[in-house]
Structure formats: structure tokens, C-alpha cells
XYZ file of C-alpha atoms in Angstrom:
760
model
C 0.000 0.000 0.000
C 1.008 3.589 -0.555
C 1.631 4.310 3.125
C 4.212 1.560 3.352
C 6.583 3.503 1.098
C 7.816 5.534 4.032
C 7.725 8.891 2.292
C 6.269 11.715 4.358
C 4.436 13.026 1.298
C 2.784 9.640 0.773
C 1.752 9.423 4.401
C 0.317 12.921 4.286
C -1.532 12.039 1.087
C -2.978 8.916 2.716
C -4.030 10.913 5.757
C -5.805 13.307 3.433
C -7.812 10.423 1.967
C -9.139 9.291 5.349
C -12.419 10.496 6.756
C -12.339 13.093 9.496
C -13.518 10.424 11.914
C -10.666 8.099 10.927
C -8.116 10.867 11.313
C -9.497 11.799 14.708
C -9.360 8.142 15.772
C -5.689 7.906 14.758
C -4.883 10.844 17.027
C -6.160 8.874 20.029
C -5.133 5.486 21.299
C -7.546 2.573 21.130
C -6.946 1.468 24.729
C -4.437 2.032 27.539
C -1.425 0.760 25.594
C -2.326 0.614 21.888
C -2.693 3.095 19.070
C -5.866 2.992 17.018
C -6.242 0.790 13.940
C -7.824 1.913 10.685
C -8.797 -1.422 9.210
C -10.206 0.087 6.022
C -6.694 1.046 4.886
C -4.750 -1.741 6.621
C -3.362 0.248 9.543
C -2.897 -2.006 12.555
C -2.535 -0.904 16.184
C 0.908 -0.893 17.765
C 1.740 -1.320 21.430
C 3.688 1.002 23.704
C 5.018 0.058 27.127
C 6.481 1.649 30.207
C 10.142 0.895 30.461
C 12.782 3.492 31.359
C 14.845 0.650 32.900
C 12.809 -2.435 32.035
C 9.634 -3.339 30.199
C 6.243 -3.429 31.899
C 4.093 -5.074 29.276
C 0.566 -5.938 30.299
C -0.231 -9.572 29.392
C -3.514 -8.654 27.703
C -5.253 -5.632 26.246
C -6.300 -3.501 29.166
C -7.865 -0.205 30.083
C -5.910 0.364 33.269
C -2.317 0.832 34.356
C -1.913 -2.689 35.756
C 1.054 -1.703 37.917
C 1.589 -5.164 39.437
C 0.578 -7.357 36.534
C 3.230 -7.483 33.831
C 5.244 -9.927 31.762
C 8.669 -10.720 33.299
C 11.488 -8.586 31.932
C 15.028 -7.668 32.906
C 15.058 -4.918 35.500
C 18.136 -2.889 34.634
C 19.587 -0.208 36.930
C 17.276 2.768 37.304
C 18.279 6.127 35.858
C 19.552 7.286 39.248
C 22.180 4.555 38.976
C 22.793 4.776 35.233
C 23.427 8.505 35.542
C 26.244 7.757 37.969
C 27.965 5.550 35.411
C 28.923 8.630 33.347
C 29.267 6.081 30.550
C 27.370 6.600 27.261
C 28.566 3.193 26.102
C 26.793 1.489 28.995
C 23.667 3.566 28.394
C 23.711 2.535 24.734
C 24.065 -1.143 25.718
C 21.112 -0.896 28.111
C 19.046 0.788 25.412
C 19.862 -1.954 22.907
C 18.943 -4.636 25.456
C 15.630 -2.918 26.165
C 15.018 -2.781 22.430
C 15.722 -6.485 22.023
C 13.303 -7.354 24.823
C 10.712 -5.025 23.299
C 11.044 -6.923 20.014
C 10.597 -10.200 21.889
C 7.427 -8.863 23.508
C 6.074 -7.205 20.346
C 6.368 -3.689 21.740
C 6.818 -0.844 19.266
C 7.683 2.078 21.553
C 9.324 2.115 24.989
C 8.198 5.023 27.165
C 11.570 6.387 28.173
C 14.150 7.528 28.987
C 13.122 10.151 31.525
C 15.540 13.058 31.396
C 14.050 15.701 33.659
C 16.500 17.601 35.827
C 16.837 16.719 39.499
C 15.913 20.158 40.765
C 15.292 18.974 44.332
C 16.327 15.759 46.075
C 12.737 15.521 47.328
C 11.238 14.693 43.938
C 9.641 11.281 44.344
C 10.506 10.270 40.811
C 14.186 11.205 40.891
C 15.103 7.528 40.630
C 13.770 7.676 37.052
C 15.908 10.683 36.106
C 19.585 10.832 35.246
C 21.156 13.941 36.727
C 20.954 17.456 38.085
C 23.108 18.516 35.123
C 21.667 18.876 31.594
C 24.917 18.075 29.781
C 25.336 14.729 31.538
C 21.639 13.858 31.265
C 21.554 14.697 27.559
C 24.609 12.651 26.589
C 23.528 9.543 28.478
C 19.941 9.789 27.250
C 21.013 10.224 23.635
C 23.144 7.076 23.875
C 20.254 5.151 25.401
C 17.905 6.288 22.625
C 20.455 5.292 19.988
C 20.759 1.824 21.506
C 17.027 1.363 21.780
C 16.273 2.519 18.250
C 19.100 0.414 16.823
C 16.640 -2.435 17.439
C 13.942 -0.674 15.374
C 12.023 0.069 18.556
C 11.078 3.651 19.249
C 11.970 5.738 22.276
C 9.661 8.238 23.932
C 11.811 10.883 25.578
C 10.000 12.324 28.582
C 8.635 14.419 30.237
C 8.742 17.528 28.056
C 9.148 19.812 29.930
C 9.905 21.005 33.477
C 8.410 17.973 35.243
C 10.552 18.215 38.359
C 8.145 17.262 41.123
C 5.257 14.932 41.826
C 3.318 17.262 44.131
C 0.261 18.501 42.213
C 1.964 17.265 39.056
C -1.234 17.161 36.996
C -2.010 20.854 37.515
C 0.947 22.794 38.866
C 2.434 25.595 36.803
C 6.227 25.508 36.646
C 6.992 29.225 36.524
C 10.424 29.539 34.938
C 12.181 32.426 33.233
C 13.299 31.749 29.682
C 17.014 31.833 30.418
C 16.633 29.120 33.065
C 14.539 27.019 30.701
C 17.097 27.356 27.937
C 20.170 26.690 30.065
C 18.891 24.036 32.497
C 15.589 22.374 31.616
C 15.637 22.197 27.815
C 19.249 21.352 26.787
C 19.037 17.614 27.551
C 15.929 17.333 25.361
C 17.572 19.460 22.681
C 20.648 17.248 22.560
C 18.646 14.019 22.361
C 16.366 15.378 19.637
C 19.138 16.840 17.496
C 21.593 13.943 17.789
C 19.557 10.769 18.382
C 16.305 11.570 16.522
C 13.893 9.807 18.907
C 10.732 8.475 17.320
C 8.555 10.161 19.902
C 8.606 12.788 22.631
C 6.171 12.668 25.547
C 4.797 15.896 26.962
C 4.606 16.407 30.715
C 1.526 16.786 32.902
C 2.317 20.174 34.334
C 1.836 23.656 33.029
C 4.841 25.663 31.916
C 4.381 29.330 32.756
C 0.650 28.935 33.068
C -0.060 26.780 30.015
C -0.379 23.006 30.023
C 2.553 21.363 28.278
C 0.097 19.302 26.233
C -1.242 22.451 24.586
C 1.840 24.669 24.742
C 2.562 25.570 21.126
C 5.792 27.349 22.009
C 7.164 24.111 23.460
C 5.724 21.521 21.087
C 5.970 23.393 17.800
C 8.092 26.535 17.986
C 10.986 25.034 19.964
C 10.728 21.265 19.478
C 9.959 21.246 15.761
C 10.859 24.727 14.589
C 14.188 25.229 16.350
C 15.355 21.657 16.925
C 13.954 20.055 13.783
C 12.086 17.217 15.505
C 10.323 15.104 12.882
C 8.753 12.447 15.097
C 5.496 12.115 16.997
C 4.506 14.002 20.133
C 2.374 11.987 22.537
C 0.776 12.925 25.803
C 1.633 11.556 29.170
C -1.208 9.346 30.370
C -4.067 11.720 31.173
C -2.204 14.937 30.387
C -4.679 16.215 27.771
C -7.311 18.707 28.961
C -8.439 20.203 25.659
C -7.871 17.824 22.730
C -8.449 20.457 20.056
C -6.102 22.986 21.670
C -3.505 20.251 22.165
C -3.703 19.149 18.539
C -3.365 22.742 17.361
C -0.317 23.139 19.601
C 1.405 20.119 18.061
C 0.359 17.123 20.174
C -0.285 14.240 17.769
C -1.373 11.344 19.986
C -3.476 11.351 23.145
C -2.881 8.463 25.559
C -4.919 6.836 26.888
C -7.852 7.779 24.676
C -10.777 9.736 26.005
C -13.029 7.857 23.617
C -16.244 9.503 22.601
C -15.050 12.853 23.929
C -11.726 13.795 22.360
C -12.509 12.309 18.945
C -15.898 14.008 18.869
C -14.296 17.321 19.840
C -11.870 17.057 16.917
C -14.640 16.230 14.431
C -16.805 19.099 15.679
C -13.871 21.551 15.584
C -13.191 20.659 11.958
C -16.866 20.963 11.063
C -17.141 24.312 12.787
C -13.992 25.703 11.197
C -12.201 25.984 14.535
C -9.398 23.578 13.600
C -7.360 23.605 10.414
C -7.732 20.327 8.503
C -4.056 20.557 7.564
C -3.088 20.254 11.238
C -5.243 17.156 11.637
C -3.783 15.623 8.461
C -0.279 16.298 9.722
C -0.931 14.687 13.108
C -2.577 11.644 11.506
C 0.361 11.290 9.114
C 2.784 11.268 12.052
C 0.865 8.410 13.650
C 0.959 6.542 10.322
C 4.711 7.108 10.149
C 5.154 5.696 13.650
C 3.190 2.581 12.676
C 5.312 2.205 9.560
C 8.542 2.493 11.526
C 7.310 -0.116 13.984
C 6.580 -2.618 11.214
C 10.275 -2.830 10.334
C 11.325 -4.525 13.578
C 12.224 -8.200 13.520
C 11.042 -10.724 16.141
C 13.551 -11.635 18.836
C 14.030 -14.182 21.584
C 14.245 -13.160 25.235
C 17.973 -13.407 26.152
C 17.444 -13.710 29.894
C 20.879 -14.895 31.107
C 22.833 -12.521 28.878
C 20.724 -9.555 29.932
C 21.029 -10.441 33.613
C 24.804 -10.520 33.161
C 24.629 -7.121 31.442
C 22.498 -5.765 34.277
C 25.136 -6.947 36.759
C 27.979 -5.339 34.812
C 26.106 -2.063 34.467
C 25.086 -1.992 38.128
C 28.679 -2.494 39.277
C 29.889 0.374 37.093
C 27.163 2.653 38.495
C 28.012 2.234 42.182
C 29.772 5.206 43.756
C 32.380 4.727 46.459
C 31.799 7.855 48.533
C 34.269 7.098 51.310
C 36.997 4.530 51.979
C 39.037 5.544 54.994
C 42.060 3.385 55.619
C 41.468 1.363 52.490
C 39.011 -0.928 54.274
C 37.678 -1.882 50.855
C 38.056 -4.081 48.922
C 37.518 -7.100 51.132
C 39.979 -9.973 50.679
C 38.705 -13.513 51.026
C 40.373 -15.529 53.759
C 39.512 -18.245 56.322
C 40.469 -15.663 58.932
C 37.906 -13.111 57.701
C 34.592 -12.736 59.531
C 32.010 -10.380 58.050
C 28.941 -9.237 59.934
C 26.232 -8.463 57.374
C 23.732 -6.217 59.135
C 20.474 -4.910 57.689
C 17.287 -6.335 56.215
C 18.247 -5.096 52.747
C 20.964 -7.791 52.693
C 18.313 -10.473 52.258
C 15.410 -8.341 51.001
C 17.043 -6.198 48.359
C 15.492 -2.961 47.162
C 16.419 -2.418 43.532
C 13.714 -0.265 41.888
C 11.179 2.441 42.666
C 7.399 2.391 42.749
C 4.963 3.541 40.098
C 4.675 3.126 36.362
C 8.310 2.046 35.984
C 7.931 -0.992 38.256
C 9.283 -4.088 36.499
C 8.447 -7.738 37.140
C 12.064 -8.982 37.138
C 13.165 -12.216 35.524
C 15.151 -12.997 38.688
C 16.696 -11.156 41.636
C 20.177 -11.485 43.132
C 20.156 -11.485 46.940
C 23.122 -9.463 48.287
C 23.730 -11.771 51.244
C 23.861 -14.843 49.015
C 26.101 -13.137 46.487
C 28.513 -11.855 49.139
C 28.707 -15.345 50.632
C 29.504 -16.779 47.195
C 32.144 -14.100 46.552
C 33.891 -14.816 49.883
C 33.735 -18.638 50.036
C 36.493 -18.974 52.633
C 35.233 -16.263 54.962
C 32.620 -16.541 57.690
C 29.514 -14.484 56.986
C 27.129 -13.741 59.846
C 23.768 -12.052 59.294
C 21.322 -10.078 61.405
C 18.443 -7.992 59.997
C 18.963 -5.174 62.504
C 15.736 -3.362 61.594
C 12.468 -3.889 59.789
C 11.358 -2.383 56.527
C 7.736 -1.605 57.338
C 8.163 1.543 59.429
C 10.649 3.869 61.086
C 10.316 2.522 64.599
C 13.323 0.783 66.059
C 13.001 -2.839 67.101
C 15.031 -3.349 70.258
C 15.319 -7.111 69.778
C 16.521 -6.768 66.173
C 19.059 -4.107 67.171
C 20.353 -6.211 70.071
C 20.768 -9.205 67.770
C 22.736 -7.039 65.341
C 25.092 -5.898 68.087
C 25.734 -9.495 69.164
C 26.386 -10.488 65.549
C 28.929 -7.678 65.132
C 31.027 -8.625 68.155
C 34.187 -10.401 67.033
C 33.725 -9.615 63.334
C 36.615 -8.233 61.317
C 34.342 -5.923 59.332
C 30.695 -4.910 59.435
C 28.784 -4.412 56.213
C 25.613 -2.456 56.987
C 22.923 -2.597 54.308
C 20.897 0.610 54.661
C 18.336 2.344 52.501
C 15.028 4.082 52.061
C 11.703 2.287 52.477
C 10.038 1.552 49.156
C 7.087 3.801 49.997
C 9.394 6.820 50.287
C 10.242 6.894 46.583
C 7.356 6.624 44.202
C 5.679 8.220 41.265
C 2.840 10.403 42.503
C 4.404 11.768 45.677
C 7.445 13.687 46.816
C 9.550 12.991 49.857
C 9.241 15.186 52.938
C 12.865 14.882 54.036
C 16.142 13.335 52.884
C 17.004 11.297 55.965
C 17.380 7.564 56.350
C 14.966 6.020 58.858
C 16.091 6.743 62.396
C 16.155 3.031 63.223
C 18.955 2.593 60.716
C 21.089 5.610 61.638
C 20.740 4.830 65.352
C 21.868 1.280 64.657
C 25.020 2.543 62.928
C 25.822 4.708 65.932
C 25.259 1.809 68.335
C 27.455 -0.501 66.266
C 30.246 2.093 66.277
C 29.997 2.379 70.062
C 29.752 -1.359 70.678
C 32.693 -2.413 68.499
C 34.738 0.774 68.027
C 37.733 -1.016 66.521
C 35.692 -2.807 63.841
C 35.378 -0.908 60.561
C 31.845 -0.334 59.287
C 31.120 -0.422 55.580
C 27.738 1.029 54.626
C 26.007 -0.027 51.408
C 23.143 2.312 50.483
C 19.988 1.423 48.558
C 18.084 4.535 47.530
C 16.939 6.220 44.340
C 17.748 9.807 45.206
C 20.068 11.772 47.428
C 19.938 11.124 51.159
C 21.605 12.943 54.013
C 24.772 11.190 55.150
C 26.238 13.886 57.380
C 24.457 12.678 60.532
C 25.988 9.194 60.504
C 28.792 8.669 57.962
C 31.464 9.769 60.452
C 30.842 6.396 62.129
C 31.527 4.503 58.901
C 34.926 3.747 57.422
C 33.481 3.275 53.943
C 30.248 4.245 52.203
C 29.162 2.699 48.914
C 26.199 4.292 47.139
C 24.437 1.496 45.254
C 21.328 3.467 44.195
C 18.436 1.358 42.885
C 20.531 -0.770 40.586
C 18.131 -3.356 39.230
C 17.695 -7.080 39.630
C 21.446 -7.849 39.617
C 22.255 -5.410 42.439
C 23.306 -8.193 44.799
C 25.906 -9.668 42.478
C 27.203 -6.239 41.445
C 27.559 -5.199 45.074
C 29.578 -8.319 45.859
C 31.793 -7.598 42.839
C 32.578 -4.095 44.090
C 33.008 -4.983 47.766
C 35.518 -7.719 46.929
C 37.389 -5.790 44.239
C 36.337 -7.998 41.342
C 35.159 -4.671 39.945
C 36.973 -1.450 40.751
C 34.273 1.150 41.520
C 34.041 3.851 38.863
C 30.662 5.484 39.455
C 30.571 9.226 40.004
C 27.783 11.268 41.535
C 25.318 12.680 39.027
C 23.762 14.751 41.809
C 25.123 16.593 44.827
C 24.776 15.039 48.280
C 24.002 18.006 50.556
C 24.836 18.311 54.220
C 21.203 19.165 54.845
C 18.033 19.766 52.860
C 17.952 23.463 53.757
C 21.160 24.042 51.792
C 19.612 22.937 48.504
C 19.134 25.825 46.055
C 15.476 24.922 45.502
C 14.635 24.623 49.197
C 12.549 27.809 49.566
C 10.711 27.256 46.279
C 9.774 23.576 46.389
C 7.110 22.308 45.779
C 5.266 25.626 45.522
C 1.758 26.508 46.580
C -1.677 27.299 45.225
C -1.007 25.810 41.835
C 2.349 27.452 41.151
C 5.962 26.508 41.777
C 8.470 29.287 41.232
C 11.910 28.268 40.001
C 13.442 31.043 42.058
C 16.948 29.566 42.120
C 17.049 30.249 38.356
C 20.107 28.656 36.690
C 21.664 27.827 40.052
C 20.418 24.250 40.205
C 22.342 21.528 41.997
C 26.095 22.033 42.126
C 25.761 25.359 40.321
C 23.893 26.719 43.330
C 26.029 25.097 46.011
C 29.182 26.404 44.357
C 27.787 29.906 43.795
C 26.843 30.176 47.479
C 30.134 28.546 48.520
C 28.225 26.084 50.684
C 29.919 22.964 52.026
C 28.418 19.684 50.835
C 28.697 16.102 52.008
C 29.825 14.838 48.598
C 30.056 17.039 45.497
C 28.681 16.492 42.019
C 31.024 14.215 40.065
C 32.629 12.715 43.180
C 33.579 9.065 43.426
C 36.567 7.101 44.720
C 38.508 4.214 43.223
C 40.745 1.427 44.481
C 43.526 3.049 42.456
C 44.730 6.639 41.974
C 44.943 8.981 38.999
C 47.122 11.935 38.117
C 46.146 14.827 35.803
C 48.690 16.953 33.984
C 49.591 18.941 30.869
C 46.323 20.797 30.377
C 46.474 22.761 27.123
C 43.814 25.018 25.610
C 43.881 26.183 21.995
C 41.324 28.052 19.945
C 40.673 28.386 16.249
C 38.102 30.280 14.272
C 36.069 33.155 15.611
C 32.910 33.640 17.588
C 31.865 36.380 15.189
C 32.124 34.083 12.154
C 30.395 31.262 14.035
C 33.276 28.825 13.624
C 34.951 29.102 17.024
C 36.496 25.830 18.176
C 38.307 25.448 21.493
C 40.438 22.312 21.764
C 41.324 21.142 25.266
C 43.894 18.424 25.865
C 45.209 16.871 29.052
C 46.943 13.682 30.127
C 45.624 11.328 32.800
C 47.701 8.514 34.286
C 46.885 5.576 36.551
C 49.377 5.999 39.399
C 48.021 3.195 41.570
C 48.332 -0.562 41.677
C 44.992 -1.636 40.192
C 43.316 -1.307 36.834
C 40.611 1.315 37.099
C 38.272 3.674 35.309
C 38.336 7.427 35.817
C 35.715 9.979 34.804
C 37.528 13.071 33.561
C 35.272 16.106 33.820
C 35.693 19.423 32.014
C 34.153 22.561 33.490
C 33.900 26.089 32.082
C 33.420 29.380 33.918
C 32.984 33.030 32.948
C 34.136 34.863 36.097
C 33.224 38.345 34.836
C 29.884 38.494 33.081
C 27.030 40.929 32.582
C 24.649 38.261 33.934
C 24.894 36.005 36.966
C 26.618 32.775 35.961
C 27.604 29.681 37.969
C 31.231 29.358 39.137
C 31.594 26.312 36.889
C 29.473 24.284 34.498
C 30.073 20.807 33.097
C 30.659 20.959 29.339
C 32.407 17.664 28.537
C 33.468 14.377 30.120
C 34.920 11.002 29.245
C 35.516 7.735 31.068
C 38.961 6.156 30.825
C 40.066 2.589 31.490
C 43.731 2.410 32.482
C 46.018 -0.302 33.816
C 48.614 0.651 36.454
C 51.293 2.886 34.994
C 49.338 3.639 31.815
C 48.455 7.124 30.708
C 46.263 8.635 27.999
C 46.026 12.034 26.396
C 42.460 13.255 26.099
C 41.013 15.772 23.695
C 37.817 17.734 24.266
C 36.220 20.166 21.854
C 34.196 23.191 22.903
C 32.172 25.570 20.746
C 30.808 29.066 21.235
C 27.600 27.580 22.627
C 29.561 25.995 25.485
C 30.780 29.442 26.547
C 27.540 31.334 26.004
C 24.511 32.231 28.071
C 20.924 32.650 26.903
C 20.106 36.326 26.601
C 16.483 37.144 27.350
C 17.038 40.526 25.735
C 18.285 39.150 22.419
C 16.337 35.861 22.638
C 19.407 33.876 21.619
C 22.740 32.549 22.855
C 25.273 35.304 23.489
C 29.028 34.918 23.917
C 30.607 37.792 25.793
C 34.256 38.673 25.190
C 36.724 38.274 28.005
C 38.558 35.637 29.985
C 37.082 32.208 30.622
C 38.353 29.452 32.876
C 38.698 25.923 31.559
C 39.221 23.283 34.235
C 39.476 19.496 34.359
C 39.183 17.322 37.410
C 37.508 14.509 39.270
C 34.457 16.432 40.483
C 33.028 19.936 40.527
C 35.177 20.542 43.613
C 38.178 18.429 42.707
C 39.769 20.574 40.015
C 43.186 19.216 39.066
C 44.212 21.583 36.245
C 42.985 25.020 35.207
C 43.770 27.355 32.324
C 42.529 30.790 31.304
C 41.158 31.344 27.823
C 40.761 34.778 26.254
C 37.819 35.137 23.881
C 37.242 37.982 21.461
C 33.659 38.523 20.383
C 31.482 41.394 19.290
C 28.459 41.807 21.497
C 25.145 42.111 19.679
C 23.618 45.575 19.981
C 21.230 46.097 22.855
C 17.696 46.722 21.600
C 16.928 50.324 22.533
C 13.445 51.612 23.303
C 11.921 54.495 25.232
C 12.153 52.230 28.320
C 15.897 51.727 27.932
C 17.842 53.583 30.607
C 20.037 56.583 30.025
C 23.047 54.419 30.855
C 22.027 51.818 28.258
C 21.565 54.458 25.578
C 24.938 56.063 26.262
C 26.744 52.683 26.326
C 25.391 51.689 22.910
C 27.884 52.258 20.064
C 25.144 53.735 17.872
C 22.575 55.034 20.313
C 25.135 56.800 22.503
C 26.543 59.119 19.809
C 23.029 59.736 18.458
C 21.791 60.843 21.878
C 24.836 63.036 22.497
C 24.508 64.683 19.087
C 20.801 65.312 19.641
C 21.323 66.979 23.029
C 24.302 68.931 21.731
C 26.678 71.324 23.471
C 26.151 74.436 25.551
C 27.565 77.827 24.401
C 30.869 77.053 26.082
C 31.274 73.815 24.102
C 30.523 71.523 26.992
C 27.887 68.761 26.958
C 24.474 70.306 27.321
C 21.482 69.256 29.397
C 21.851 66.255 31.612
C 25.077 65.235 29.948
C 26.824 68.195 31.528
C 25.725 67.465 35.085
C 27.977 64.664 36.311
C 26.609 64.575 39.863
C 23.066 64.101 38.573
C 24.175 61.542 35.991
C 25.229 59.176 38.770
C 21.798 59.376 40.333
C 19.583 58.935 37.288
C 21.746 56.794 35.015
C 19.318 53.865 35.516
C 16.185 55.888 34.754
C 14.394 55.099 31.451
C 14.497 57.802 28.823
C 10.708 58.072 28.817
C 10.737 59.015 32.509
C 13.471 61.618 31.991
C 11.319 63.374 29.409
C 9.047 64.555 32.231
C 11.865 66.597 33.752
C 12.536 70.086 32.398
C 15.982 71.285 31.463
C 17.584 67.886 30.886
C 17.497 68.134 27.108
C 15.406 64.978 26.713
C 11.962 65.474 25.243
C 9.231 63.165 23.954
C 10.003 64.431 20.448
C 13.669 63.517 20.816
C 12.801 60.008 22.070
C 10.379 59.537 19.183
C 13.046 60.554 16.684
C 15.737 58.359 18.185
C 13.607 55.215 18.494
C 12.065 55.516 15.012
C 15.243 56.183 13.092
C 17.025 53.029 14.132
C 18.874 54.982 16.842
């Protein structure tokens, strides 16, 4: 048939041949998980499925979410863990594995990855998101999309845009200035769209500056399609559509799930009444047809369970972050003389994923206690649960048993984490603390056996406060929610079979009150104000010079690395739009073990006309070096990497001056720094009657025009206000229109009219 040819013109022509009712039906799903068929022209329904880190296919056609009833699938590490890998290659491998399982389960589109910024550690869905930094989130997400779509299975990048909390998520307006949107909340989406070409983008529930994302034409059409060139399909989040006609006009092609009998009728009536352009409906229907066509190209596949479990284990191990390792207590060495006290219910009841629509029915689950026992076959492993998982109340008997178990051990491994109910879609956390029963137990263990090192393994999907208890621990290993193979991966890292190489993708604060978003989260009365502006995460902590528990990018290794020979060279020009800055440095493994290091490049503009963070991540790479080996790295920066979004000029602006280029192991572990001088011509400031006197005089065209118009006094000195230096200091920031009301200053309404209407 004609629509199988794959040409956009053919699809649009076919859409034009359908009835209005058929077109309207295509723009809605047919049930909770399927698009609508059009049997008259041979268009079959295709299935979509939740699956940022594992598929959640419902076993039969359904009209509900079915959160606990799904076909078994590999539960890979959640995004909170994958973000800490800082490894696009791993993200690509996970995406390809998800795609293969989608083919095996006849799924056409996987609803993920989620790439919203971790604005606050309280967001209940942070375990589904990659980072507080848009550069890191964008690069990992693009790799995941590439892997997924290499299997001819579509990705649905979500949630576009500014979905950074669960509180009132269906209605709240995220009130964000345009510069903050452009620099923080849109770049990850922009990078994925422009480099990985996802098949679909999913809009968010919330409003953006007062308008629902599902019917925000600026987002869905002007920016997404017009500026970024997105050629795929825009779908709604489940239940995010409030006005189907307005949403379609804004650029939303597919409503999920369908509001049958309501949304389709509204579309038909809008066309009949002349309130909706038929061309927009044809275009949306054609995009659905194109998605169906793309889906038909995928080949069937078998479910590679063992191989994918092994991949999940490898990925999970590379995502774990060694926060602390005093005295080199890790890795553990197997020996008949070694006794390990494994304390904590999570050792035998692992927590490896969050709650909500991303919940996967795993193919199998590694138990940490069993895996640690297998990894240390000669050692003696004792276990005590220490605490329960159902509530925060301490159990005296469980705690006493844990203390008895710890006596005489050579090392204590405490398995701590957040209760499952604390991290879920649909609700935000109220605090960032571990349950008191767990932190009190750590303190009691430290008092009871003060000479026995305590190793803490953490199981949580978002940042928790460590500052109240980690002084009692010799080592802290952040495991995140790392999927069904968490237990085996943890054993690999604890015993040194894998050298930890995860790095924090989000800052661990000393306390919640220090977080930049603290005073503006989660908002009130239907609005949340992004008052911290561009100072999100480490940008805000660094700008305020606040101490943190563990900084963005931090992570330890069982080996050591040296940085040297940082060189910065530039070619081209900002004014000719071909500026290229090449950064090279050498990194060497100076320790005794093979290890992987994440080399991070940060840029700063210390003197700027706008407030800018002290440093911003602009590039990174992950090295694998044997002891004694070294490697020279090359990074490339462009003008965009040095620019800020100007709300005055409505574009990226690069200011001339000196920039700092730094490389290191975290945002606060800068090993080498160089200064880079940039020459650039600033774009002229738009001048109006509301521009200040200072702005007019500083303009290379407007300044001379204003001076010439006011003229000189009889003695040849500047006339009017220009000759009164003491007054100039006082009213330099007054708009010209206001100055026209004052007599004797030489500024009149006629002069302002002439200046503003003659192009200055």
C-alpha cells in the first residue's frame, strides 16, 4: 500500500484520503497501551510500554495501568544509577537490550528515557531521572535512545518539559524564566532530539508558565519542531490532555490513553465548525501513520534472559559510587580468617527499583547476602536484619541481635536504605534522611565495636543525608536502585572484582535546607516558582560557597589517577560562528589496580554581565587504564559551550573576556585550570523608550546619536543632563521616557520619538 513507502508526502496524502472520523481516531489510542487501527486502509494498532529501565508489558489488552501485573522482563539499573555511570557506552548497551526485549514482547515504543533535571532531592521520581546537570543527562539519554532505536524500537523521551516534582503534578504551573529554561531544563531534550532523533517525545503533565505542556505551542511546535527540527510524533503523558483540540493545534499528535467519545468528537466538531485547520489534523494523523510504519520494520527476537542479567550486573557495578573509603578498608579480601557481619534487612530483602509506572516484574533477583557469601567462600559471613522495613520505629530485639552479631567480626557491612514507599511516582519525599532506626543502629554498632570498621552499602533512588551518621563509617558505597542484579554487582565491588568507577550525578548536601530549591519547592496554590534560576544543583552550592557532604562528580577508586599537561587552543572566531576550542590533558593511573576514571571538564565566565555559575560541566569522558598507563584526552568546545541565553536578544550570546577551563575529578576536585581569552562582538542592545540613560549612552550607535541630539552648551561643553555629572550618577538607571518629564535635561518626547524611530 502507498503508506508503506515511508515517504512523508505519501503518508500525508494517505491521511488526506481518510475520513475526518478516521483521522481523529488515529490521534487517540484505542486502549491504555495501543494506538488505534484503521482497518479500512490496513493500519494495525501498535503497542507502547512503560520501560525506562525495564519493560512493563501488560499480558492482555487492558484499560488500566496494571502496575503489578506485567510480563517478566530484565530490571536494569534505574536512571539514578545509570546517571552515575557517566558512561554513554553502557547507556547505549542498556538501550539496545531494552530494544531487544521489546522486540521479543512485540512492543513498538518504549516510554523512556526520563531526562528531567533533578531540581530537588525531594522529587519522588528522581530515581527515574539521570542527573541534576543537563549536559550529563543529555549525553547519556542520547546514547540510550540510539541503543534502543538500533533495534527498530522507538523511544519516547520524557517528560517535556519542566516535570521536576510529583506534588500537584497534573495541575501545577512551573513558573520559569526563559534563560533558566534554555540553560537548564531544555538542553538535555535538545541534545537528544538533534543527535539521536527519537521516534517520539512525551509531553509532561504540568503547566509551563501557566499553560499546560500538552497544549503549549511554544514548546511543542516553535521550539521542538521549529528550532530543533524534531520530525517524530509528540504523545501525551497518560491523562495529560485537557483540551484535545487545543492540544492538537499546539502540536500534540497522539493522546494516551484515549478519552473515547469525547476527544474524537471534539476534533470532528472543531473541523466541522472551522475551529481547527484540517491541515493540522492531516499532519498529526500522518505522524501516527509514520510511527506505525517504523514499527513494522522490527524483527522478532528471543528473550535473552541470562545474557541480559549478566549485562544488568555489569552495568550496576559500574554505576556504584564509592563515597568514602578511609584506611582502604575496601576491597575485602577472602580468607579463612575473615569474619564479616552483614547487618540490615536489605541484605536479604534487596530494594532495587522504585514504585509507580516504571515498576518491572524482574526475571530474577540477586540477593546481596547470598552473592557476598559466594564471593567470599572462605570467609565466615554472619547475618542479622537489625531493623524492619515496614516503618521507622526501632526494634530493640533486632538491634540487640545485630550488636551481638557484630562482636568479634573483622568488618561490618551495613545494608541501609530508604523504604520503598518513600520513593514513588505520585508523591514527593518530605525529608532526605534515612529512617532513624537505621542511623541509630550505625551509631550503636560504632559504640559497641569501636575497633571494627563499618562499611555502609546504600539502597536509595535519590540523594539522602549522610552527614548525621557517615562519620561512624569507614566506607560508604552508594548502590542506588541498581536493578535485579544489584546483589551480584555489590559483591563484585566490595571484593574488588570490579573497581568502583561510578561518580555522583547529583550533589549530596549536608542538609536539605542548603539545597538551592529549598525555599521554592514544591510551591503553593497551583504554582511553583523556580526562584533559584540557573543555580540548580552544584551550580547553586558552588555559587553560594556552601559545604556539601559529597560534590557532584565525586567518586573514589581502588587506584589513583594523576592529571597533567592541560592545554587550551582556539581556532576560528565567535563572530564568524566557527569558534572551536580544543582542550587536551593527560591522565595517568598511578596506583596498583586497573581502574576507570571519569575526567570532567568545566567552564566558567568569572566576569559576566549576567549572573553565571562558578563552573558548568561541558564535557566528560571515562577512561580505562592499567597501572602505569596514561592517555592524552582531547575535548572540543564551541561558542555555545561558553555562552549564556540572553532574554534581551532571545538567543545565545558569547561575551568577550577571559574564561576558565578546568578538568578534574568532580566539581570541587579541580586538578588543572587554564585561562582562555575570547574575542567577540556583542550584539547591539535593543533600545526603546524604556531603555535607561546608561544603556543608551553605552550603545555604540545610540550613545553618539543621543549626544549629538542633546548637543553642546555655548561654552562647548555637553548640554542638558550630559553636563551634570553629579546628577548623571543618580539617574543613570532611569528610562528615557521618565526623563522626558523633567525640564531642562534636554530629553523630550520628540527627541525620544526621533531616536527610536530612526534606528537609533
